[in-house]
Coordinates of C-alpha atoms in Angstrom, one line a residue:
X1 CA 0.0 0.0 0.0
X2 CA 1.7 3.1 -1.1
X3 CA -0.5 5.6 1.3
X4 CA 0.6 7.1 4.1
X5 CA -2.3 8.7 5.9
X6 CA -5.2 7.0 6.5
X7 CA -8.8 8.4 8.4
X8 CA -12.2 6.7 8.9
X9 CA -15.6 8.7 9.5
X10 CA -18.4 7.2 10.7
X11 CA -22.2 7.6 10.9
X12 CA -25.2 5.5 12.7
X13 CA -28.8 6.0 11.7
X14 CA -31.3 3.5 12.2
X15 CA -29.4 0.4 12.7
X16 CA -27.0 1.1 9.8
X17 CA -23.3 2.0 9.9
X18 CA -22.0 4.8 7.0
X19 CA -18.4 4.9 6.2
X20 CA -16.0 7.5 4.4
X21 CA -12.5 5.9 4.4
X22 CA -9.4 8.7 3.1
X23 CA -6.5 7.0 1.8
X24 CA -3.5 9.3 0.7
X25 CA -2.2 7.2 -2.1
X26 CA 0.3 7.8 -4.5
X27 CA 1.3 5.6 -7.3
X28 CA 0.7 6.5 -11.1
X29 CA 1.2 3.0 -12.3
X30 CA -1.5 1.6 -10.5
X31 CA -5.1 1.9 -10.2
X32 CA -7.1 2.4 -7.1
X33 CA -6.3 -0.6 -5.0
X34 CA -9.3 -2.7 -3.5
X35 CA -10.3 -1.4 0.1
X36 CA -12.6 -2.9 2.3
X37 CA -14.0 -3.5 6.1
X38 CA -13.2 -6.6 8.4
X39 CA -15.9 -7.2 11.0
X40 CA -14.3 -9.8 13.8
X41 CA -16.6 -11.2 16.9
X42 CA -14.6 -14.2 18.1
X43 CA -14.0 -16.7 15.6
X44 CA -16.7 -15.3 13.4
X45 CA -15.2 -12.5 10.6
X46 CA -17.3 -11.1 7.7
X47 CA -15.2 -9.3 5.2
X48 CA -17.2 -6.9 3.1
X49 CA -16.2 -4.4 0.4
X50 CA -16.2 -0.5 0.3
X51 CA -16.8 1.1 -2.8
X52 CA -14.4 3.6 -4.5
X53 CA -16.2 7.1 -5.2
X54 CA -13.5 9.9 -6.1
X55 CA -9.9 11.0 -5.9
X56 CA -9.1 14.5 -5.3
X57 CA -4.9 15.1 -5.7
X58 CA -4.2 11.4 -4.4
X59 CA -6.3 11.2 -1.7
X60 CA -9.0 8.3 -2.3
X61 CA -12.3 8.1 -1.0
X62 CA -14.4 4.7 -0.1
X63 CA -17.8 4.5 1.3
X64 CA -20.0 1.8 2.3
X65 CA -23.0 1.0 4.3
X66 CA -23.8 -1.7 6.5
X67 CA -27.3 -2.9 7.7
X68 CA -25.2 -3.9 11.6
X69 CA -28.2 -6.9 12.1
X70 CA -27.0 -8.5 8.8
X71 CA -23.5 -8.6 9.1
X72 CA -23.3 -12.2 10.9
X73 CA -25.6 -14.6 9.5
X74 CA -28.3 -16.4 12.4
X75 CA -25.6 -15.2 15.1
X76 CA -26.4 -12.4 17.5
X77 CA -22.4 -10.5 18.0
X78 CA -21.4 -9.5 20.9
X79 CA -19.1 -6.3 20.7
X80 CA -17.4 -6.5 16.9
X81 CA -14.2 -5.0 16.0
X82 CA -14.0 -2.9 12.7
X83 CA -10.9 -2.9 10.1
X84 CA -10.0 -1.1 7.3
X85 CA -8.2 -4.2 4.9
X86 CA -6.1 -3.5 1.7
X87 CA -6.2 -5.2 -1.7
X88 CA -3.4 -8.2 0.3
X89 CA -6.0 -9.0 2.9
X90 CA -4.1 -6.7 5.5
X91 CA -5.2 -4.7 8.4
X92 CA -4.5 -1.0 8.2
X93 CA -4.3 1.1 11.2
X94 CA -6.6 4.0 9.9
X95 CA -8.2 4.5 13.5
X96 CA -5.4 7.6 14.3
X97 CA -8.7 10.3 13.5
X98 CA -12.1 8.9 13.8
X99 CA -15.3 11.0 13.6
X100 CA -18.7 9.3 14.6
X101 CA -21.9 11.0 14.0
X102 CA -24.4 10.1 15.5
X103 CA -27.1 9.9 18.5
X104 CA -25.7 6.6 19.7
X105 CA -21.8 8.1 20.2
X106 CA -21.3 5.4 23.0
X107 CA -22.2 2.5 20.6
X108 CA -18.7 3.3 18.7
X109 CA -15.8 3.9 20.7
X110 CA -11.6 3.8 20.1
X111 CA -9.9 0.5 22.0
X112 CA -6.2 0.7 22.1
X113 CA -6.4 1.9 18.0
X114 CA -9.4 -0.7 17.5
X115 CA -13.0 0.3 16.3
X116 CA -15.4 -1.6 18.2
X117 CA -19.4 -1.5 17.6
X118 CA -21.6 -2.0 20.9
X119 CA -23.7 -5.3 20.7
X120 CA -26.5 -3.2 21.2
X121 CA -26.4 -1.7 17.8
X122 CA -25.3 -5.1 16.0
X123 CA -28.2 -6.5 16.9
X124 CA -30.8 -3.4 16.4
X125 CA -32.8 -4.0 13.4
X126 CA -33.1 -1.2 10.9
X127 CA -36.3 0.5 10.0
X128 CA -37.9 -1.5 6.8
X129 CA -40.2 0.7 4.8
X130 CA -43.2 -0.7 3.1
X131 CA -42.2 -0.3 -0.3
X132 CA -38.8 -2.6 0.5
X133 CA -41.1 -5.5 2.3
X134 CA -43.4 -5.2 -1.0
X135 CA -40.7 -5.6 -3.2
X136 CA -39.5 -8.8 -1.1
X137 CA -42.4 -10.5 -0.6
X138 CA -43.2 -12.2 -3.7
X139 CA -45.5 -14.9 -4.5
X140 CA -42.6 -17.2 -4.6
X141 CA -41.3 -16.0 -0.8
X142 CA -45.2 -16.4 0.1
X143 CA -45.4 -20.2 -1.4
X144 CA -41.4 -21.0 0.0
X145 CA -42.8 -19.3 3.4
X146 CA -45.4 -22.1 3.9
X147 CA -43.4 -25.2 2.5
X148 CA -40.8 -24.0 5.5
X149 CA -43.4 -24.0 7.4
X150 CA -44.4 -28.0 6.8
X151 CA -40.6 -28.7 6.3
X152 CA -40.3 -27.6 10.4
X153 CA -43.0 -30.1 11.2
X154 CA -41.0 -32.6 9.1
X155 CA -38.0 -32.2 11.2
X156 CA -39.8 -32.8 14.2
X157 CA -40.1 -36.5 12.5
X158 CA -37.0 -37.2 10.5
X159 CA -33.7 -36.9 11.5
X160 CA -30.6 -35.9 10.4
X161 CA -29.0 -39.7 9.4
X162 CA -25.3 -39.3 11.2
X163 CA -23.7 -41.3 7.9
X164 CA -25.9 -39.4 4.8
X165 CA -24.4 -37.4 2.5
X166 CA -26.5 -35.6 -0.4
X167 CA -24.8 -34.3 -3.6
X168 CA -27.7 -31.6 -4.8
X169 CA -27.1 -29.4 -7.7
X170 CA -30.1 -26.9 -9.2
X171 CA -27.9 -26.6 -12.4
X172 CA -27.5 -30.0 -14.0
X173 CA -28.8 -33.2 -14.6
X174 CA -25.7 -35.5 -13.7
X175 CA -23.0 -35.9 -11.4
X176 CA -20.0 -34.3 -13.0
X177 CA -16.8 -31.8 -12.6
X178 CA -15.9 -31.8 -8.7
X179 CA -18.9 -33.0 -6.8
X180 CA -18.5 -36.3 -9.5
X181 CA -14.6 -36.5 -8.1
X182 CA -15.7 -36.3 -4.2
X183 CA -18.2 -38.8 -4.6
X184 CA -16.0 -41.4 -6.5
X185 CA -13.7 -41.1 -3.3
X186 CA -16.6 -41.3 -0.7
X187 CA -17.6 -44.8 -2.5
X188 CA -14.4 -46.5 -1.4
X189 CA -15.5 -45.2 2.5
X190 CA -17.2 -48.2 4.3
X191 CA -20.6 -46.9 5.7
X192 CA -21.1 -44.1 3.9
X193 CA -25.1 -43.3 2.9
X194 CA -25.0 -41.7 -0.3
X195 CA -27.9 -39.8 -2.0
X196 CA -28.0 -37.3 -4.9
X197 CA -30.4 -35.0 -6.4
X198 CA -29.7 -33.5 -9.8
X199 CA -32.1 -30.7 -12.1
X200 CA -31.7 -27.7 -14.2
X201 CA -33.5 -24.5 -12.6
X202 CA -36.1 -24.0 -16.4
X203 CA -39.0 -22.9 -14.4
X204 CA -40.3 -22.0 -10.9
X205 CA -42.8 -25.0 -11.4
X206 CA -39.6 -27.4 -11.7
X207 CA -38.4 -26.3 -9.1
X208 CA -41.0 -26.6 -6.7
X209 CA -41.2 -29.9 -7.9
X210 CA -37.9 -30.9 -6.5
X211 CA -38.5 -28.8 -4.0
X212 CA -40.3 -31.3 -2.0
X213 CA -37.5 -34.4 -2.4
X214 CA -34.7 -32.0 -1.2
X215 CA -36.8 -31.5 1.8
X216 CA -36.4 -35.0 2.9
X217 CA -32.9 -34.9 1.8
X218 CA -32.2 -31.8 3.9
X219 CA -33.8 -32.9 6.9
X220 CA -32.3 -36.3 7.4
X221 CA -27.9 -35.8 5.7
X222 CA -25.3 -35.2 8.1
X223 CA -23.8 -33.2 4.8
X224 CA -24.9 -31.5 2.0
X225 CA -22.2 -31.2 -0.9
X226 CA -22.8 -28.1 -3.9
X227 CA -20.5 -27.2 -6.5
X228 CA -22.7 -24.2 -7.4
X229 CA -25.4 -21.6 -6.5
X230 CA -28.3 -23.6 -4.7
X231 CA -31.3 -21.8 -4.6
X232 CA -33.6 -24.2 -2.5
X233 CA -30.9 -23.3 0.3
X234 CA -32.9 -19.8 0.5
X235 CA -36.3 -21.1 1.4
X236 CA -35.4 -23.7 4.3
X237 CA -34.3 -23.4 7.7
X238 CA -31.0 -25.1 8.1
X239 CA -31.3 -28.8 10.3
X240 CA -29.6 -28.8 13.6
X241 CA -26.8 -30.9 12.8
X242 CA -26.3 -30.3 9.2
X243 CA -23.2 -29.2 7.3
X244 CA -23.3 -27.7 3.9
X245 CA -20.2 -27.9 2.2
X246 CA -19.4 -25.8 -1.0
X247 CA -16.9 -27.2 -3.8
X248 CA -17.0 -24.1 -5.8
X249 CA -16.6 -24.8 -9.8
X250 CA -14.5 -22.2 -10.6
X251 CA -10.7 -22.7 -9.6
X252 CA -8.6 -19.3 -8.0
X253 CA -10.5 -15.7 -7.9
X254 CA -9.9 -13.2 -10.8
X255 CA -13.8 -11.8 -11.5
X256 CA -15.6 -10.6 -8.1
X257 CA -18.7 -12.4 -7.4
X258 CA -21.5 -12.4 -5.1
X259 CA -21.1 -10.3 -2.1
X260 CA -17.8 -9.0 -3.2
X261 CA -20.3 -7.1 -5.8
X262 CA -22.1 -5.4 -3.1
X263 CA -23.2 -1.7 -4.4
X264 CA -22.8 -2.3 -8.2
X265 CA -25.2 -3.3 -11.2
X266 CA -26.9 -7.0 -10.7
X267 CA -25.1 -6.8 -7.0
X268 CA -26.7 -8.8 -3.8
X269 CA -28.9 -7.1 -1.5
X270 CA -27.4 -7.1 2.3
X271 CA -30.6 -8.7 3.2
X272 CA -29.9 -11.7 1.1
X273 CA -28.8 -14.9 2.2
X274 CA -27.5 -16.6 -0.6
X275 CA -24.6 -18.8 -0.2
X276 CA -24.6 -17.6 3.5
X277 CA -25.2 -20.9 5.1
X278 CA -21.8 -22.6 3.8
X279 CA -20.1 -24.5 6.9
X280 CA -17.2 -25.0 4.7
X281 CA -15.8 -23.3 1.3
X282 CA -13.2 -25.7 -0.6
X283 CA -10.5 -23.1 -2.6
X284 CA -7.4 -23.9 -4.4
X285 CA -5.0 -22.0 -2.3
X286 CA -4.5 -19.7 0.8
X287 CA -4.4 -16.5 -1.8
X288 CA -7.6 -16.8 -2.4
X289 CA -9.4 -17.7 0.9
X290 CA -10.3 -14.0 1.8
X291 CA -11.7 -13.1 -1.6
X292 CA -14.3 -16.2 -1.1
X293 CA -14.9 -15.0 2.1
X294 CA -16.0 -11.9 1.1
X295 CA -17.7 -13.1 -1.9
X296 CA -19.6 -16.1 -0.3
X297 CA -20.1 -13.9 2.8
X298 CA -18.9 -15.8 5.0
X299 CA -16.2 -16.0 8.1
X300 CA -12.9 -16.7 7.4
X301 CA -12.3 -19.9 9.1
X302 CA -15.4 -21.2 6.8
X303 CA -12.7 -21.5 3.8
X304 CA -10.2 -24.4 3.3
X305 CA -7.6 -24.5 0.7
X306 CA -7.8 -28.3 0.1
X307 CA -7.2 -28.1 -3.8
X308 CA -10.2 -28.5 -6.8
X309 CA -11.3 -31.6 -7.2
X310 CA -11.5 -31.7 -11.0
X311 CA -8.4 -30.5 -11.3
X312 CA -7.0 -33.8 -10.5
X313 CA -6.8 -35.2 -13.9
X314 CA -4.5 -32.8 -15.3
X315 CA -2.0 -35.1 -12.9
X316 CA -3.3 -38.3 -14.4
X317 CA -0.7 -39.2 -17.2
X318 CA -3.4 -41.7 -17.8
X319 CA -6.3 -39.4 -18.3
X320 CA -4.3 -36.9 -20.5
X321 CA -2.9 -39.3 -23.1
X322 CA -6.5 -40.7 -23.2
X323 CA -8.1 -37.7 -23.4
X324 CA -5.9 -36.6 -26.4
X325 CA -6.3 -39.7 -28.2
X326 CA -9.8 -39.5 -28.1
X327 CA -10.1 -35.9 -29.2
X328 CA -7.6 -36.6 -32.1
X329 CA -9.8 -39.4 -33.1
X330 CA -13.1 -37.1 -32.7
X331 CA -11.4 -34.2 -34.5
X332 CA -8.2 -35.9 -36.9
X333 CA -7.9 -32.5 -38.5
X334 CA -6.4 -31.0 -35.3
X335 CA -4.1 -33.8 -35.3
X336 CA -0.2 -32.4 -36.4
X337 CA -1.3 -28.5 -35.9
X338 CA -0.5 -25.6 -33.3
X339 CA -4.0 -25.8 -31.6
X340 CA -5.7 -22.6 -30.9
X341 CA -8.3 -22.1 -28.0
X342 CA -10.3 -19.0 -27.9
X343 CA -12.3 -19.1 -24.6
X344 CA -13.6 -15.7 -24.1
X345 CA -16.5 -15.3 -21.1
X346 CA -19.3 -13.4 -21.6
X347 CA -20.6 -9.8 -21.1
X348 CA -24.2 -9.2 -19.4
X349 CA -25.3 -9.4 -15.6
X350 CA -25.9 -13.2 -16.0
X351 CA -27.5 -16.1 -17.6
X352 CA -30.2 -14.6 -19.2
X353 CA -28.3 -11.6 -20.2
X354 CA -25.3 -12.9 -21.1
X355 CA -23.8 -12.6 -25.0
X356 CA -20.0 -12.4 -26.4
X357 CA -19.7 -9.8 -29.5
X358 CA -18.9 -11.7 -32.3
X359 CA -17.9 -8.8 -34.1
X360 CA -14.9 -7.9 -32.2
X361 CA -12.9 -10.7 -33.8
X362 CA -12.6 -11.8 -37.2
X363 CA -11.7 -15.4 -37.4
X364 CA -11.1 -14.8 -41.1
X365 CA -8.5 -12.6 -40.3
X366 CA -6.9 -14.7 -37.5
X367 CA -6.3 -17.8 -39.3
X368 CA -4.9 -16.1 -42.7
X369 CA -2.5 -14.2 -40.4
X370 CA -1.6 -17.6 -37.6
X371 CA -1.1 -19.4 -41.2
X372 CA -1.9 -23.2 -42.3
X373 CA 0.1 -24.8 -39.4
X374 CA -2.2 -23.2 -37.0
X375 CA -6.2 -24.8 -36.4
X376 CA -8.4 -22.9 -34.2
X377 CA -10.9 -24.5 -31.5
X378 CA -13.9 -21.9 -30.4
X379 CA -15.3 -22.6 -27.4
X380 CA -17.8 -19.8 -25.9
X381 CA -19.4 -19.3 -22.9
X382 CA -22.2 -21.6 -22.3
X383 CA -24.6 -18.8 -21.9
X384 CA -23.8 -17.2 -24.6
X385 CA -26.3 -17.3 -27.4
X386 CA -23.9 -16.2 -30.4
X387 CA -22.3 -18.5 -32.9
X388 CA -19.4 -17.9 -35.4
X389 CA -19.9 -17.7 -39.0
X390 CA -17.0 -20.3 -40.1
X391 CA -16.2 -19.8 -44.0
X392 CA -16.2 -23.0 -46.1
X393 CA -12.3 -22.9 -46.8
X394 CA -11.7 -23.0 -43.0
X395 CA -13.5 -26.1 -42.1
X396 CA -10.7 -28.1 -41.6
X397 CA -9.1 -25.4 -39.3
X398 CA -11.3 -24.1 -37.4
X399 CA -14.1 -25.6 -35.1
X400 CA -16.6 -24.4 -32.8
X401 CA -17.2 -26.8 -29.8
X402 CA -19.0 -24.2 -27.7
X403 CA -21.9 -26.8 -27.4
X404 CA -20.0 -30.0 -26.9
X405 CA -17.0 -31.3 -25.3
X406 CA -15.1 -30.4 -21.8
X407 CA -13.3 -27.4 -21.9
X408 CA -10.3 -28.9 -19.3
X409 CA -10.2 -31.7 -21.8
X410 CA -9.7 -28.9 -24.5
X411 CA -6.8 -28.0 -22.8
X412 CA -4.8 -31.2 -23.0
X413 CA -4.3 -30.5 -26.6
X414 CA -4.3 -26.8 -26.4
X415 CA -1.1 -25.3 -27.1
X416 CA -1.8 -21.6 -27.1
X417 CA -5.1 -20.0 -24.9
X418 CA -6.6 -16.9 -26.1
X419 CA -9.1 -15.8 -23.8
X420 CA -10.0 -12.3 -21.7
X421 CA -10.9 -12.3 -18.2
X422 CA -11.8 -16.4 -18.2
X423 CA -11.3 -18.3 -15.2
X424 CA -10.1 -20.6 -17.9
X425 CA -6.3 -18.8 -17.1
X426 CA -5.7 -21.0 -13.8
X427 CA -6.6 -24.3 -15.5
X428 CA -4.4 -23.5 -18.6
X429 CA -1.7 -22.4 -16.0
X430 CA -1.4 -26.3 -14.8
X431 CA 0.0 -27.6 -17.8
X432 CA 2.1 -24.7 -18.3
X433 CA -0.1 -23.8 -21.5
X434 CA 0.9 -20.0 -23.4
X435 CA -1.7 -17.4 -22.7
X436 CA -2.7 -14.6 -24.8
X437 CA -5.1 -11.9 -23.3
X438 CA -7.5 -10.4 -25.9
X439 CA -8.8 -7.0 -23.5
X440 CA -10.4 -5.1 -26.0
X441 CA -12.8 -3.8 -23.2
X442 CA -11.1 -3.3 -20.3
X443 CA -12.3 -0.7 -18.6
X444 CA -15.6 -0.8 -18.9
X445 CA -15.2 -4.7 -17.8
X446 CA -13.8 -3.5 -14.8
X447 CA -16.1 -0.4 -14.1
X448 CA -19.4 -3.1 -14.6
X449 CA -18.0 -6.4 -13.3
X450 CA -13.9 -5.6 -11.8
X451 CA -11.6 -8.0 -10.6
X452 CA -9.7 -9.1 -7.3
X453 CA -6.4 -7.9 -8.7
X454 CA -5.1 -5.5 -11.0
X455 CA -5.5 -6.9 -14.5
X456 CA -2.0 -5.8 -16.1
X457 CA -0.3 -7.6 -13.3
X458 CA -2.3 -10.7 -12.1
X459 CA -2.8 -12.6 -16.0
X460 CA 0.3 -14.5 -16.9
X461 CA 0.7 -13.6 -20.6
X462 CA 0.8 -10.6 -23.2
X463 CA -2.3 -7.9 -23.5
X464 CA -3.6 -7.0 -26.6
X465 CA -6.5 -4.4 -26.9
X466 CA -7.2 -4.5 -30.4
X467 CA -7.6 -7.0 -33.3
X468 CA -4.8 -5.6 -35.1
X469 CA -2.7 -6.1 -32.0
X470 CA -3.8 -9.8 -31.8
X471 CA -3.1 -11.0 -35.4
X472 CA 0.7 -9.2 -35.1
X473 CA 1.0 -11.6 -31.7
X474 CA -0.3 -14.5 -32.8
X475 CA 2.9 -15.8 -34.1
X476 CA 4.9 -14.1 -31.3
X477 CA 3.8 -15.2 -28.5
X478 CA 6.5 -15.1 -25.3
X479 CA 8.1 -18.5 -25.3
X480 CA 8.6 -17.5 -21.2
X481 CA 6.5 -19.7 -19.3
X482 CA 8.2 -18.7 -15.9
X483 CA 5.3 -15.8 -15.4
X484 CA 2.7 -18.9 -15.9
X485 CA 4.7 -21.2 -13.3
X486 CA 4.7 -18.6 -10.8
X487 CA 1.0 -18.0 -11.5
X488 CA 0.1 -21.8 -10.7
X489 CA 2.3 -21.8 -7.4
X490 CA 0.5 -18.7 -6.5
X491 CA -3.4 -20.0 -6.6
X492 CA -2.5 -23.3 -6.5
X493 CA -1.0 -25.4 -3.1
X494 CA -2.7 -28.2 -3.1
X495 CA -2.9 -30.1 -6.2
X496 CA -3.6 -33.9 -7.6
X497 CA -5.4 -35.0 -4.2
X498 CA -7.8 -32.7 -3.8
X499 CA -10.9 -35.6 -4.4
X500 CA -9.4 -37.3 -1.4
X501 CA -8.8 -34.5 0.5
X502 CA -12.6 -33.3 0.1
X503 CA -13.5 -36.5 0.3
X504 CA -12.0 -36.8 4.2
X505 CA -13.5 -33.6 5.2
X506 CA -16.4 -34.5 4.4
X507 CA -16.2 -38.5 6.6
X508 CA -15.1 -36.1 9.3
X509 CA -18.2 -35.1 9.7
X510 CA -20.0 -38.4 9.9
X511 CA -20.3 -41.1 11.7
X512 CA -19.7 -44.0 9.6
X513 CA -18.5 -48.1 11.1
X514 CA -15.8 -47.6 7.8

């Protein structure tokens, strides 16, 4: 952190805390760095971002706003410290000039350079006004309101099994990627009870379908294991006894998500509770444990760096020279060429939104430029709508596999990666795989969706910002791979037994004979 003053203003109103952190910070060859607030009661931590608003000669402003009741999720704090954190995680000592405003001065007080929050205002409710219930309570809360309601009487009735564990996932209709890993491991355990429940999220009528067999799923496992968003989680109180465990599908942290998005367009509410419940977060390294905090909103000690499960096969010699023999026999044309992989992610808030221009690349233009040695693999999003055009004289050199095959398995016979702001990067980066970053939007990326860490310095591989600049690269990419090994050591400590390791967390948690 380059600044060298730091103050922190506060105001209470209502059961809401206001911030203005001042940073004096001075380095041209760096943008803003990431600022945000620790709260820490005990054990329990809830890391939470402040947004950047101005900078007026070097000195940056943050704000933010906290509803104090929703901080902790279903825990009632005691007195909670507050912390000003920089973009490494890192307590700052802003607390030398601290202004409170408010009725409730007492509530806030200095302790030995520490900010600490009264119990009585962490736990005061803030006023609701009519319009914001309205807005909340739709027909689908009213309808998930009374299945809770029959779901408590269920409890009373069916108990949590000591040696069930549930696989659930609201986005698929098989067991695949990490969750399929874990639960080939927790076979080979003696005793374990396993049950899964698989469906794709079309329609609210689907999913108060299934809403009724993950009741009696949630009631009686011991653990619940996720690889994604849940929704169902939302409706239901959380058994007494049960342990939701989260094997995220995305390996390291490079776009924010969830909670980290708190304050921007398509960002959570501080009343919602999504992803809230997770007893345990499963990450690829250390580096990335607080930024899953944040965005997951939960405490610290809820994240373990045990590795991603489906990262395991890119340590199987097995599984790779399989994988490329099958691939080669699927698609013999890529067979003897410089393979290609454009993997760009999308734009748009989401799903439903979400779309890749098309028109910012000509494929035409790459491949008479890469030359006849070089075939190209396109493999978009999988909520993006758009398709490439691919001219007739290409057919043999380019293909588009956005609606079929594995992207990991992709990379086995990838030998260059252009992509943008993919979380494709930390896969690529275990087998050591060249990198080219095609930014042509950049900044307004940033300003709509941002990042963890500063772009120019966290992607391990050249930046190009127009299409001219990526057809003169193409054939001059850096043959230094040092930047991509230190890039896999960096977001990656745990790697080739992270199945097993998942898979022993989660027998901790049971009682099984095995």
């Amino acid at each position: 952190m380059g600044g060298k003053s730091f103050s922190l203003r506060l105001k209470l109103k209502d059961g809401m805390l206001f911030t203005d952190v001042f940073i004096n910070y001075r380095n041209p060859d760096s943008s803003a760095p990431r600022i945000g607030v620790l709260f820490s009661c005990g054990d329990k931590t809830r890391r939470i971002p402040l947004t950047f608003k101005n900078e007026n000669d070097g000195l940056l402003r943050y704000t933010g706003s906290y509803v104090l009741s929703s901080v902790f999720y279903k825990f009632k704090p005691g007195d909670t410290v507050l912390s000003v954190v920089d973009e490494n995680g890192e307590i700052i000592n802003v607390f030398e000039s601290v202004t409170v405003n408010s009725s409730l001065n007492g509530s806030v007080f200095e302790n030995r350079g520490k900010t600490v929050i009264s119990s009585k205002l962490m736990n005061k409710k803030p006023k609701r006004n009519f319009k914001d219930l309205l807005k909340r309570d739709t027909a689908v809360s009213i309808v998930f309101g009374i299945l809770n309601f029959f779901f408590k009487i269920y409890k009373c009735f069916h108990r949590v099994k000591p040696d069930r564990v549930a696989f659930v996932s609201g986005r698929r209709s098989e067991l695949d990627g990490n969750m399929l890993r874990v639960y080939n491991e927790l076979k080979k355990v003696i005793g374990v009870d396993i049950k899964t429940l698989f469906f794709k999220q079309l329609s609210g009528k689907q999913i108060l379908f299934n809403a009724f067999e993950f009741m009696k799923l949630y009631a009686e496992s011991r653990v619940i294991v996720v690889d994604d968003y849940f929704r169902l989680f939302n409706y239901f109180d959380k058994p007494e006894g049960t342990k939701i465990i989260q094997l995220w599908h995305a390996c390291g942290a490079f776009k924010t998500f969830g909670y980290s998005r708190i304050g921007k367009p398509g960002g959570p509410s501080q009343y919602d509770v999504n992803h809230r419940m997770y007893d345990y977060a499963v990450v690829s390294s250390p580096e990335v444990a607080r930024h899953y905090a944040e965005g997951f909103g939960i405490s610290d000690s809820c994240v373990v760096p045990l590795g991603v499960a489906r990262t395991d096969v890119f340590f199987s010699e097995e599984y790779k020279q399989w994988t490329r023999r099958r691939l080669y026999e699927k698609y013999p044309s890529l067979n003897g060429k410089r393979v290609a992989l454009f993997a760009p992610t999308f734009r748009g808030d989401g799903q439903q939104s979400a779309y890749y221009p098309t028109d910012r690349l000509d494929i035409n233009a790459l491949m008479k430029e890469a030359g006849e040695d070089t075939a190209l693999i396109i493999k978009l999003h999988p909520f993006c709508k758009e398709r490439y055009v691919i001219d007739g004289t290409l057919k043999d050199r380019v293909i588009d596999l956005s609606d079929s095959d594995e992207l990991n398995d992709l990379l086995f016979i990838t030998d260059l990666l252009i992509t943008d702001y993919s979380s494709a990067v930390f896969e690529a980066s275990l087998l050591n795989i060249k990198m080219l970053f095609y930014a042509f939007d950049l900044e307004e990326y940033i300003s709509e969706r941002d990042f963890y860490y500063n772009y120019s310095g966290f992607v391990p591989g050249e930046i190009v910002r127009t299409q001219d600049e990526l057809l003169q690269s193409i054939n001059n990419v850096d043959t230094d791979v040092s930047r991509v090994a230190e890039f896999k050591e960096r977001f990656f400590t745990s790697v080739g037994n992270a199945s097993e390791s998942a898979a022993e967390l989660i027998t901790s948690l049971l009682e099984v004979d095995g």
